[in-house]
Every structure is written in C-alpha cells, then in structure tokens.
mmCIF file of C-alpha atoms in Angstrom:
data_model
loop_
_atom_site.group_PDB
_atom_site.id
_atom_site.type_symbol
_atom_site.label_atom_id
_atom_site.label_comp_id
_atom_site.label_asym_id
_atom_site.label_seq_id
_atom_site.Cartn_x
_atom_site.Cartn_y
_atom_site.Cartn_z
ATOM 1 C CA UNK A 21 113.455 -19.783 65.005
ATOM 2 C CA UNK A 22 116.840 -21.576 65.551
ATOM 3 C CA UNK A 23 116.960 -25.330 66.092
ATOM 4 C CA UNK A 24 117.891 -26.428 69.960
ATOM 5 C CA UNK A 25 119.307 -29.042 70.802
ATOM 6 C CA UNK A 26 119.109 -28.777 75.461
ATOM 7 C CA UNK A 27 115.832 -26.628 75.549
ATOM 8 C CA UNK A 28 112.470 -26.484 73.831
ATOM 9 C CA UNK A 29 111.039 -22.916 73.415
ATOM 10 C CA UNK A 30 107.414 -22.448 72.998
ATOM 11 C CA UNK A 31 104.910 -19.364 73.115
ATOM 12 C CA UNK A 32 102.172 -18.739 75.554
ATOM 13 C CA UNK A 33 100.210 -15.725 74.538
ATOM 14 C CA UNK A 34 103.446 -13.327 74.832
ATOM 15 C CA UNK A 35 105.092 -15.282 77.253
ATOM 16 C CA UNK A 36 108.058 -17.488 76.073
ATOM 17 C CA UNK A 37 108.396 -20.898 77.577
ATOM 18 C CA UNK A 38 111.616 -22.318 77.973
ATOM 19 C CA UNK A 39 111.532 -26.125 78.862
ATOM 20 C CA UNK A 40 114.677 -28.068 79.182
ATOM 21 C CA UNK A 41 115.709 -31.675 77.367
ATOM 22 C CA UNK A 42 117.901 -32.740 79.882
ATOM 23 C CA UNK A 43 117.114 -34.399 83.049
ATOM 24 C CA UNK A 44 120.466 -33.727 84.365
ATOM 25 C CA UNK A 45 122.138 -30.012 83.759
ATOM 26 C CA UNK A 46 125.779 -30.910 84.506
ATOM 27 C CA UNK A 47 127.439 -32.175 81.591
ATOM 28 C CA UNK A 48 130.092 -29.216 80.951
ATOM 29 C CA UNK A 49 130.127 -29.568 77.278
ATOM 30 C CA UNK A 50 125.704 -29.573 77.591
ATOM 31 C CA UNK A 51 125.952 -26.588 79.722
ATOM 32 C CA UNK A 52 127.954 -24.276 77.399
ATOM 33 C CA UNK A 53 125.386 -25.589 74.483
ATOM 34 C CA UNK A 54 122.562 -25.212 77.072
ATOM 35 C CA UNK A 55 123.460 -21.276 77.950
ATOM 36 C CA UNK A 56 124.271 -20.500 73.933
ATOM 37 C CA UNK A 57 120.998 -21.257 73.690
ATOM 38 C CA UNK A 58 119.427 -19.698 76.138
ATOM 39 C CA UNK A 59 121.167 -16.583 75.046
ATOM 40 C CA UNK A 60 120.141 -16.644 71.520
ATOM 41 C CA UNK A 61 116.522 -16.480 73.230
ATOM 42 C CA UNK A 62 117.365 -13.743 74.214
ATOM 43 C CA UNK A 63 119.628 -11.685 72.051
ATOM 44 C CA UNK A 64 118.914 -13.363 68.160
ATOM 45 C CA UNK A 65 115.247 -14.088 69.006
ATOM 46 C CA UNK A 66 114.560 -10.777 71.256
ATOM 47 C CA UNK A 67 112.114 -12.110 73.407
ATOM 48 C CA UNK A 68 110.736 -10.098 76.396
ATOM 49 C CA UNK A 69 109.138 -11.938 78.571
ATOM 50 C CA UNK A 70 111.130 -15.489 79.199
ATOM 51 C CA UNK A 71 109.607 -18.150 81.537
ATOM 52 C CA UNK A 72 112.223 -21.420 82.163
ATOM 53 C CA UNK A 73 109.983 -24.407 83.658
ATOM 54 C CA UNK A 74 112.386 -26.800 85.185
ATOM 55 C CA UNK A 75 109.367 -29.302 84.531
ATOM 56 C CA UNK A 76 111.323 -32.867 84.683
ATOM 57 C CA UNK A 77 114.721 -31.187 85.670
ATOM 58 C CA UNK A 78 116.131 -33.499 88.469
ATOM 59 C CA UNK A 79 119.632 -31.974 88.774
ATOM 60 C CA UNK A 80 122.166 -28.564 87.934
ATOM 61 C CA UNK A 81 125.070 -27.796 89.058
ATOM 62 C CA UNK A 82 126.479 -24.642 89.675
ATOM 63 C CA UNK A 83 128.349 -24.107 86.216
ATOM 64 C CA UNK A 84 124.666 -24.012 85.059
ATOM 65 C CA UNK A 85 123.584 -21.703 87.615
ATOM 66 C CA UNK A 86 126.119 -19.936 86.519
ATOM 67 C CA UNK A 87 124.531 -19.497 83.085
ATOM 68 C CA UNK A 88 120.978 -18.761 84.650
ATOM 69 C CA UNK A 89 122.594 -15.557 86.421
ATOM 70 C CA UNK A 90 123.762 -14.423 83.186
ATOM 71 C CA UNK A 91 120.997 -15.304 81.809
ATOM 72 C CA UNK A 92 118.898 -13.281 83.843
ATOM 73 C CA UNK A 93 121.789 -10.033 83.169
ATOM 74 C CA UNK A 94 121.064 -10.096 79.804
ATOM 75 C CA UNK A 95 117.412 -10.416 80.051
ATOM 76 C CA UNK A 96 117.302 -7.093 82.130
ATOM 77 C CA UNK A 97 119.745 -5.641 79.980
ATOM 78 C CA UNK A 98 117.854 -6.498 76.662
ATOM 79 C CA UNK A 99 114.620 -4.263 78.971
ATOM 80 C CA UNK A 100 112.943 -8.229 79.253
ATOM 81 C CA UNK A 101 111.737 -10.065 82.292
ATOM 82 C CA UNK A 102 112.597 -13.284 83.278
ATOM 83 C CA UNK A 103 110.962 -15.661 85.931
ATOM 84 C CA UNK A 104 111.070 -19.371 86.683
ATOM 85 C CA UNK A 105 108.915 -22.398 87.672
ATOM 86 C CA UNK A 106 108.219 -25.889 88.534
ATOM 87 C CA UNK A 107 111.684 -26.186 90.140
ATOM 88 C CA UNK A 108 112.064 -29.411 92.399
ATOM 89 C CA UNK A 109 112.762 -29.116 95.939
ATOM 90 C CA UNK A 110 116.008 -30.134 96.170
ATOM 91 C CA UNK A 111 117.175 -27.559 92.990
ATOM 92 C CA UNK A 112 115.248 -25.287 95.054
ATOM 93 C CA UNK A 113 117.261 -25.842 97.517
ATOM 94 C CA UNK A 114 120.189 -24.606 95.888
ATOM 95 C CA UNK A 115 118.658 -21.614 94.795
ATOM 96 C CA UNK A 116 117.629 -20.915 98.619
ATOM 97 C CA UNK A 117 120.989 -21.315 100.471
ATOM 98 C CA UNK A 118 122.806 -19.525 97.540
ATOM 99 C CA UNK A 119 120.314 -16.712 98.302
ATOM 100 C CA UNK A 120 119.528 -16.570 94.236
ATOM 101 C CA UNK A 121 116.165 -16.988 94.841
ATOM 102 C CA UNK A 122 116.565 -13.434 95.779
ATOM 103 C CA UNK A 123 117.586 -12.908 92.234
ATOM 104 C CA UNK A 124 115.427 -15.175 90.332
ATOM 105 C CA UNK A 125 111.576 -14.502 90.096
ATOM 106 C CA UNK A 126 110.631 -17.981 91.117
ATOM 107 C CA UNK A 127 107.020 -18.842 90.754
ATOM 108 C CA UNK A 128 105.314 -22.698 91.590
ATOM 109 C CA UNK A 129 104.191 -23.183 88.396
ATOM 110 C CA UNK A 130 103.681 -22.011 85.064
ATOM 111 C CA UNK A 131 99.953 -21.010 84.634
ATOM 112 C CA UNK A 132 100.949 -18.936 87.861
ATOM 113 C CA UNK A 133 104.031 -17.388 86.391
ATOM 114 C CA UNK A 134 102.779 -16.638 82.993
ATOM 115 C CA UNK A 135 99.881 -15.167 85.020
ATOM 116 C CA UNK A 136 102.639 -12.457 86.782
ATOM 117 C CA UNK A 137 104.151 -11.171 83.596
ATOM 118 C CA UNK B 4 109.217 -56.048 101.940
ATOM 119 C CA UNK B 5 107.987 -59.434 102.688
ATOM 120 C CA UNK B 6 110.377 -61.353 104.892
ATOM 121 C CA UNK B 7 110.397 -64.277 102.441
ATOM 122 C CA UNK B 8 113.568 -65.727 102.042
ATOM 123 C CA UNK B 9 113.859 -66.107 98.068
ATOM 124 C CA UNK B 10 113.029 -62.603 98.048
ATOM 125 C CA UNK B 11 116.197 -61.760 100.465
ATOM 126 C CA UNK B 12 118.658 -63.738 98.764
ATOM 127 C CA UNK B 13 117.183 -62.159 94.820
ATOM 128 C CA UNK B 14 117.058 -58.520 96.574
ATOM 129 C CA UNK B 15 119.148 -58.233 99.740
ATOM 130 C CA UNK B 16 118.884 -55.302 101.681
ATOM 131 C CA UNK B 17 120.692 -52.216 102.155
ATOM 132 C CA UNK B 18 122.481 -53.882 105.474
ATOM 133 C CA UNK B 19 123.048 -57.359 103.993
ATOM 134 C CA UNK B 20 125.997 -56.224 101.594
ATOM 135 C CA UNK B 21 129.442 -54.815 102.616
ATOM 136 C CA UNK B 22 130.433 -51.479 101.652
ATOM 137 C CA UNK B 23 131.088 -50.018 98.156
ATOM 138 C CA UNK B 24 134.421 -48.668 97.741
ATOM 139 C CA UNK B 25 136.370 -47.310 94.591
ATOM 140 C CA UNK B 26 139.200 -46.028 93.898
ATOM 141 C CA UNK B 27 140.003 -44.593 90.641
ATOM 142 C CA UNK B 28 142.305 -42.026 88.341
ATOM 143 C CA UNK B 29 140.193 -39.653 86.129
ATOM 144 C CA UNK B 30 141.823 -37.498 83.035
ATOM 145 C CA UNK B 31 141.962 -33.894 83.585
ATOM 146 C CA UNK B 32 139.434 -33.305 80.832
ATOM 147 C CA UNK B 33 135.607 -32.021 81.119
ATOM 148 C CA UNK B 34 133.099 -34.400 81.566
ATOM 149 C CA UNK B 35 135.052 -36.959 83.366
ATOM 150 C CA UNK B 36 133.412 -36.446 86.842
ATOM 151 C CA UNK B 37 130.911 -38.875 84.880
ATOM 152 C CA UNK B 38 133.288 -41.624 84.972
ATOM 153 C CA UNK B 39 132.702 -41.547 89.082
ATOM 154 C CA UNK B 40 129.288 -40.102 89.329
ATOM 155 C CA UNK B 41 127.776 -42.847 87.584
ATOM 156 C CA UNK B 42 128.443 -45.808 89.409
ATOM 157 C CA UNK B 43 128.216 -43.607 92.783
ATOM 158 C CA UNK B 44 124.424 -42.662 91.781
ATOM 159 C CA UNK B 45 123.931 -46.644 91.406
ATOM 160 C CA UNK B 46 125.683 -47.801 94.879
ATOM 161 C CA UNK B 47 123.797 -44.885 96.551
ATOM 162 C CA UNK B 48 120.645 -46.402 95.440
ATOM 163 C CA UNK B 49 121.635 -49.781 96.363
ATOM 164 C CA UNK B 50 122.587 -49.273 99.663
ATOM 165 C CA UNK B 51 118.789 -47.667 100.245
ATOM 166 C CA UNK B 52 119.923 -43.580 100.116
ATOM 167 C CA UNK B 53 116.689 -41.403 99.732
ATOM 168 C CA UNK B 54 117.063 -39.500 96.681
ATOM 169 C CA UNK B 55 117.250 -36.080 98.875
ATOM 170 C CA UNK B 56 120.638 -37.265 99.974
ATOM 171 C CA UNK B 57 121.580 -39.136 96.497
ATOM 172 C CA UNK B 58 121.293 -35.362 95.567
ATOM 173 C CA UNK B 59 123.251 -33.700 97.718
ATOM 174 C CA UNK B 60 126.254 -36.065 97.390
ATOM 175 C CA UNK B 61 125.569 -36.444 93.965
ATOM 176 C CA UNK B 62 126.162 -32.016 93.819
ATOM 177 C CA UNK B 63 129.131 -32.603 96.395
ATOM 178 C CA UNK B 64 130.898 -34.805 93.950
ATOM 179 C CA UNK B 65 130.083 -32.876 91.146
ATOM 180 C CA UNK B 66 131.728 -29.623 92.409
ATOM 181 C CA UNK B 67 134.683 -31.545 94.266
ATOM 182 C CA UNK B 68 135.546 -32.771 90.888
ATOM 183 C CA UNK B 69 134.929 -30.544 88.399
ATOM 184 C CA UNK B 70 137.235 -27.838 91.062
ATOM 185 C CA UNK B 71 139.965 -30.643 91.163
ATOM 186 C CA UNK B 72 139.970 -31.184 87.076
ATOM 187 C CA UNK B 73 139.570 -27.163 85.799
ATOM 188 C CA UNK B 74 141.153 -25.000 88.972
ATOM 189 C CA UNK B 75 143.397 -27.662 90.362
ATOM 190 C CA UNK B 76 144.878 -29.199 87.478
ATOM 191 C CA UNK B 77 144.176 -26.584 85.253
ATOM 192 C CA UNK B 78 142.755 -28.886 82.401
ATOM 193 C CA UNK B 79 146.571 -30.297 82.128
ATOM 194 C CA UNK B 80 146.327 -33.804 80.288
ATOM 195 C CA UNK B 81 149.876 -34.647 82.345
ATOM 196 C CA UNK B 82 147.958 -34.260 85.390
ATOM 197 C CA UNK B 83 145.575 -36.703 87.017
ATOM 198 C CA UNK B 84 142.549 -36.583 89.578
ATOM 199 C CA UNK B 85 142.629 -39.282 92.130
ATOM 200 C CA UNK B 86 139.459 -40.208 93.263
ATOM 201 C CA UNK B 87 138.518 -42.267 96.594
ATOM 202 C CA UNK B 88 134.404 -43.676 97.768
ATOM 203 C CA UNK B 89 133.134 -45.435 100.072
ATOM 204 C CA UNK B 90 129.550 -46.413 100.350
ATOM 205 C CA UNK B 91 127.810 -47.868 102.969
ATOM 206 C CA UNK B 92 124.058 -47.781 104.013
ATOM 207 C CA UNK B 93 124.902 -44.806 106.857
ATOM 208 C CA UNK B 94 128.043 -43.478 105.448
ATOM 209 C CA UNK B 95 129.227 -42.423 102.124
ATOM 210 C CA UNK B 96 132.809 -41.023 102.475
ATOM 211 C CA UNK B 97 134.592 -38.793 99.294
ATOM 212 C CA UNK B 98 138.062 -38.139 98.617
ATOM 213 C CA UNK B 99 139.177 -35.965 95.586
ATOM 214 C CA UNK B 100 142.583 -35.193 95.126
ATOM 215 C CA UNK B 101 144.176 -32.754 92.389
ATOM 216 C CA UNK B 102 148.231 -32.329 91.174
ATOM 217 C CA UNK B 103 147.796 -28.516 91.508
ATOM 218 C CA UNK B 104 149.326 -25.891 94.128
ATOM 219 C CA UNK B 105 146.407 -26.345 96.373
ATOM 220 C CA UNK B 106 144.233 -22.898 97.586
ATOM 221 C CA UNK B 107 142.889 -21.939 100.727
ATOM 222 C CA UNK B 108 139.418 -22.872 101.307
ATOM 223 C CA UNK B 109 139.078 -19.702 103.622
ATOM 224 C CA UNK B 110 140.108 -16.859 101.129
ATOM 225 C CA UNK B 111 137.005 -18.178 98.679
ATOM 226 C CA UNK B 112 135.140 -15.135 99.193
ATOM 227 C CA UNK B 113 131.470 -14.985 100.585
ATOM 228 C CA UNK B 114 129.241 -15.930 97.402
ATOM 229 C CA UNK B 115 125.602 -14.790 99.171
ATOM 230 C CA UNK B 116 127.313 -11.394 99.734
ATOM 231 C CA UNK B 117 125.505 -8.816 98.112
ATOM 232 C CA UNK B 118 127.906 -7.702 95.830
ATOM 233 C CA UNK B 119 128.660 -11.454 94.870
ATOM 234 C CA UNK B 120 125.216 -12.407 94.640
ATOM 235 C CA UNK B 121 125.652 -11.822 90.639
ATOM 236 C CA UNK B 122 128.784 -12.948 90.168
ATOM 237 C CA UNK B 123 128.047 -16.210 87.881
ATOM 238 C CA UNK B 124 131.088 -18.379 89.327
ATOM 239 C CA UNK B 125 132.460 -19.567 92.609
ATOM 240 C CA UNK B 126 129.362 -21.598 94.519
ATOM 241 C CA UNK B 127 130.684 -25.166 94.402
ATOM 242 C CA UNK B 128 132.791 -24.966 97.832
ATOM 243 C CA UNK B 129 130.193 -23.189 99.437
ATOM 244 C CA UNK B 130 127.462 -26.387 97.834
ATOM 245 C CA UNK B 131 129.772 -28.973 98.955
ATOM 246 C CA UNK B 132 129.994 -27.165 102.817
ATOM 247 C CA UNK B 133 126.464 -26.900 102.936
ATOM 248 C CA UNK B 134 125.231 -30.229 101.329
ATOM 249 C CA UNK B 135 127.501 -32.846 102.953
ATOM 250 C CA UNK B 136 127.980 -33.361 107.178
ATOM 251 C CA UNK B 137 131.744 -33.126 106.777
ATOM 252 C CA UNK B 138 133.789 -31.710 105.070
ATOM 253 C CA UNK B 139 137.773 -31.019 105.372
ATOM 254 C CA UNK B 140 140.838 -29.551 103.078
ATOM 255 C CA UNK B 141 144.389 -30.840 103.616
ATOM 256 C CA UNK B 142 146.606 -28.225 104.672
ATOM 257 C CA UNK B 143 147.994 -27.381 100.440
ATOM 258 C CA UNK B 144 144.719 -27.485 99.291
ATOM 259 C CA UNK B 145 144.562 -29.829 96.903
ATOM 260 C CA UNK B 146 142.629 -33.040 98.462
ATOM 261 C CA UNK B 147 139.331 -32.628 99.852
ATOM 262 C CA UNK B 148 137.734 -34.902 102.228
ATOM 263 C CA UNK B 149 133.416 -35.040 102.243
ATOM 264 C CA UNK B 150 131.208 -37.428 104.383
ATOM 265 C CA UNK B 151 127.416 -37.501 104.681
ATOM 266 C CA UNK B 152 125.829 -39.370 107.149
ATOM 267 C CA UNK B 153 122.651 -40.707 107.009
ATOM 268 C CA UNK B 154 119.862 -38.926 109.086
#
C-alpha cells in the first residue's frame, strides 16, 4: 500500500476507511496531494467499497469538494461505492445548500455506514 | 465571567477593545489567502464570534481570495490582491480586490442545477452569497465587498 501523507486508509472487514490528517482541507498545494491520494485509493489500490470519515475535519473548501465529486466519479466508474461520515455540522452545511448531499451517500457515523455497504 | 476587575483588565471582553482592521497586499500565488486567514481566525475569536460564524467567514474569505488570486489575476506574479478587514464584536466587514478584467457575478451559472450538480468547480460565489449577510460586486467585477453580522 502507498505511503500518504493527508489521509490514513484502513480496512474494516471489506470496507475501506479513509480518515483525513488535516484539520483544515484548504491549503491548495494539500488539496491537490489530498485528491492524488484519494485517487490512488481508488484506481492503484482498486478498492470497492470506500468510506471517508471526516472524524476531526473542522474545515474544506470548495477546491476540495471539488476533489470529493470526482472522487465519487471515479468510484462509480471503477463499479465501487462510496459513502461518507462523521461530517460536522457546519461542513454539512456546505454539502446541504450545495445540494451534494444529494450526491454523496452521507451516513452519521461509521459503524452505521460500514453497516450500509 | 466573574466581574472581578484584575480579571477584566488580564482578559477584556469582546466590547472593551476597538475594532480590528487590516489592510494588506497578498502575492498572486497559491496559498497566500493564509497570510489573511490567519490573523482573521484569531481577531474573530477575540472579539467573542461563535465558531458557526468564525466558519462561515472563515469559507467567505477563503473563496473571495482564492477567486481574486487564480481567476482574477490569473496566478500573474506582476499582479497583486488587495485585501481590506474589519473586525468588530457585531460586524466583520471584507474587501478583496483583484488587477483582473473583472466578471459578472450574474452569468456564474446555477451550481445546484441538475446538470451542474457534478461539475467539480464553480461553488465559491455561490458559498460566499449564502454564508455571509452581505455581499456586493463593483460594477467591473473585480472587488468584492462581504459583511456578516452578528445574530
């Protein structure tokens, strides 16, 4: 498995769990490092069934949402599934008047969204 | 708080101090929204903001200058952002101005339309609108004006 430097990936039966290292997802230069790996999740590591937990994530802005939408594109391209949990309610309010909680499988926490896969 | 003196003078509250103003010019390079955001994030806390609104400016700011450095000024080094705050304990005033051609606010296209919903660029006008009170363009486009008031 490839070293990362923005997220920590773990495995929960066949569930991947994606936590993040940053408090803060804005740094532009952290969020093109942040979605490369992300992406190698998915396309060098071929995982199916990806679960992010925001856990201890206090703030993104949208060039990160940016890389969770094509995130999630590749996910359903690669046949995967992707969901999400443990979001804060202010990053959940981002998702909400954005309307991409209509795109994103949003779940309150993890045992709950591992449980949905 | 106790109303002990000693304690008033050693931590005085959000109304005791003047407003926090700055006025600054940031490179056109990535990353330098930090130069602002970071001493903004401080003052917010100091004059008492609840960390809902320390958010929401905090993401106003963000966008405001991230749009002014990469679509305004393109990323030119010969071109500067100019950056205005004010803080107070009920007012925190932002204004971001960029050396570009300016756009029109109006023609950004809806980004919760369904056939934009994917699209993974073009939400941070539409944050800014919806996280701050007030929010105006001048009429090139290339200086944007925010407020949030408390409450």
């Amino acid at each position: 498995m490839p070293t990362h430097q923005r997220i920590d990936v773990s495995k929960v039966g066949d569930v991947t769990v994606v936590r993040f290292n940053d408090r803060k997802i804005l740094d532009e230069a952290k969020i093109i490092e942040f979605g490369a790996e992300l992406f190698s999740v998915v396309e060098l590591d071929n995982r199916k069934s990806i679960l992010l937990n925001f856990d201890g994530v206090e703030f993104l802005s949208s060039a990160a949402l940016g890389k969770l939408i094509t995130l999630d594109r590749k996910v359903k391209s690669h046949k995967g599934r992707l969901k999400m949990s443990n979001i804060r309610r202010e990053i959940y309010d981002v998702f909400l008047v954005t309307k991409l909680n209509k795109v994103f499988d949003i779940h309150d926490g993890e045992a709950e969204a591992i449980s949905a896969f | 708080m106790a109303h002990d003196p000693s304690v008033r003078v050693a931590n005085p509250s959000p109304d005791d101090i003047g407003p926090w103003r700055l006025a600054v010019h940031l490179p056109s390079e990535r990353g330098a929204s930090r130069i602002v955001t970071e001493s903004l994030l401080e003052q917010l806390g100091i004059h008492g903001w609840e960390t809902a609104d320390v958010f929401s400016i905090h993401l106003a700011a963000e966008e405001a200058i991230v749009n002014a450095i990469v679509h305004g000024n393109k990323l030119d080094p010969q071109k500067q952002v100019y950056v205005e705050c004010l803080v107070s304990p009920e007012l925190v005033r932002l204004e971001i101005t960029d050396e570009g051609t300016g756009f029109d606010p109006a023609q950004v296209p809806d980004c919760t339309s369904d056939e934009r919903l994917e699209v993974p660029s073009g939400r941070g006008v539409m944050l800014m609108r919806t996280f701050m009170t007030r929010i105006e363009y001048n009429e090139k486009g290339n200086r944007v004006l925010m407020e949030k008031r408390k409450g």
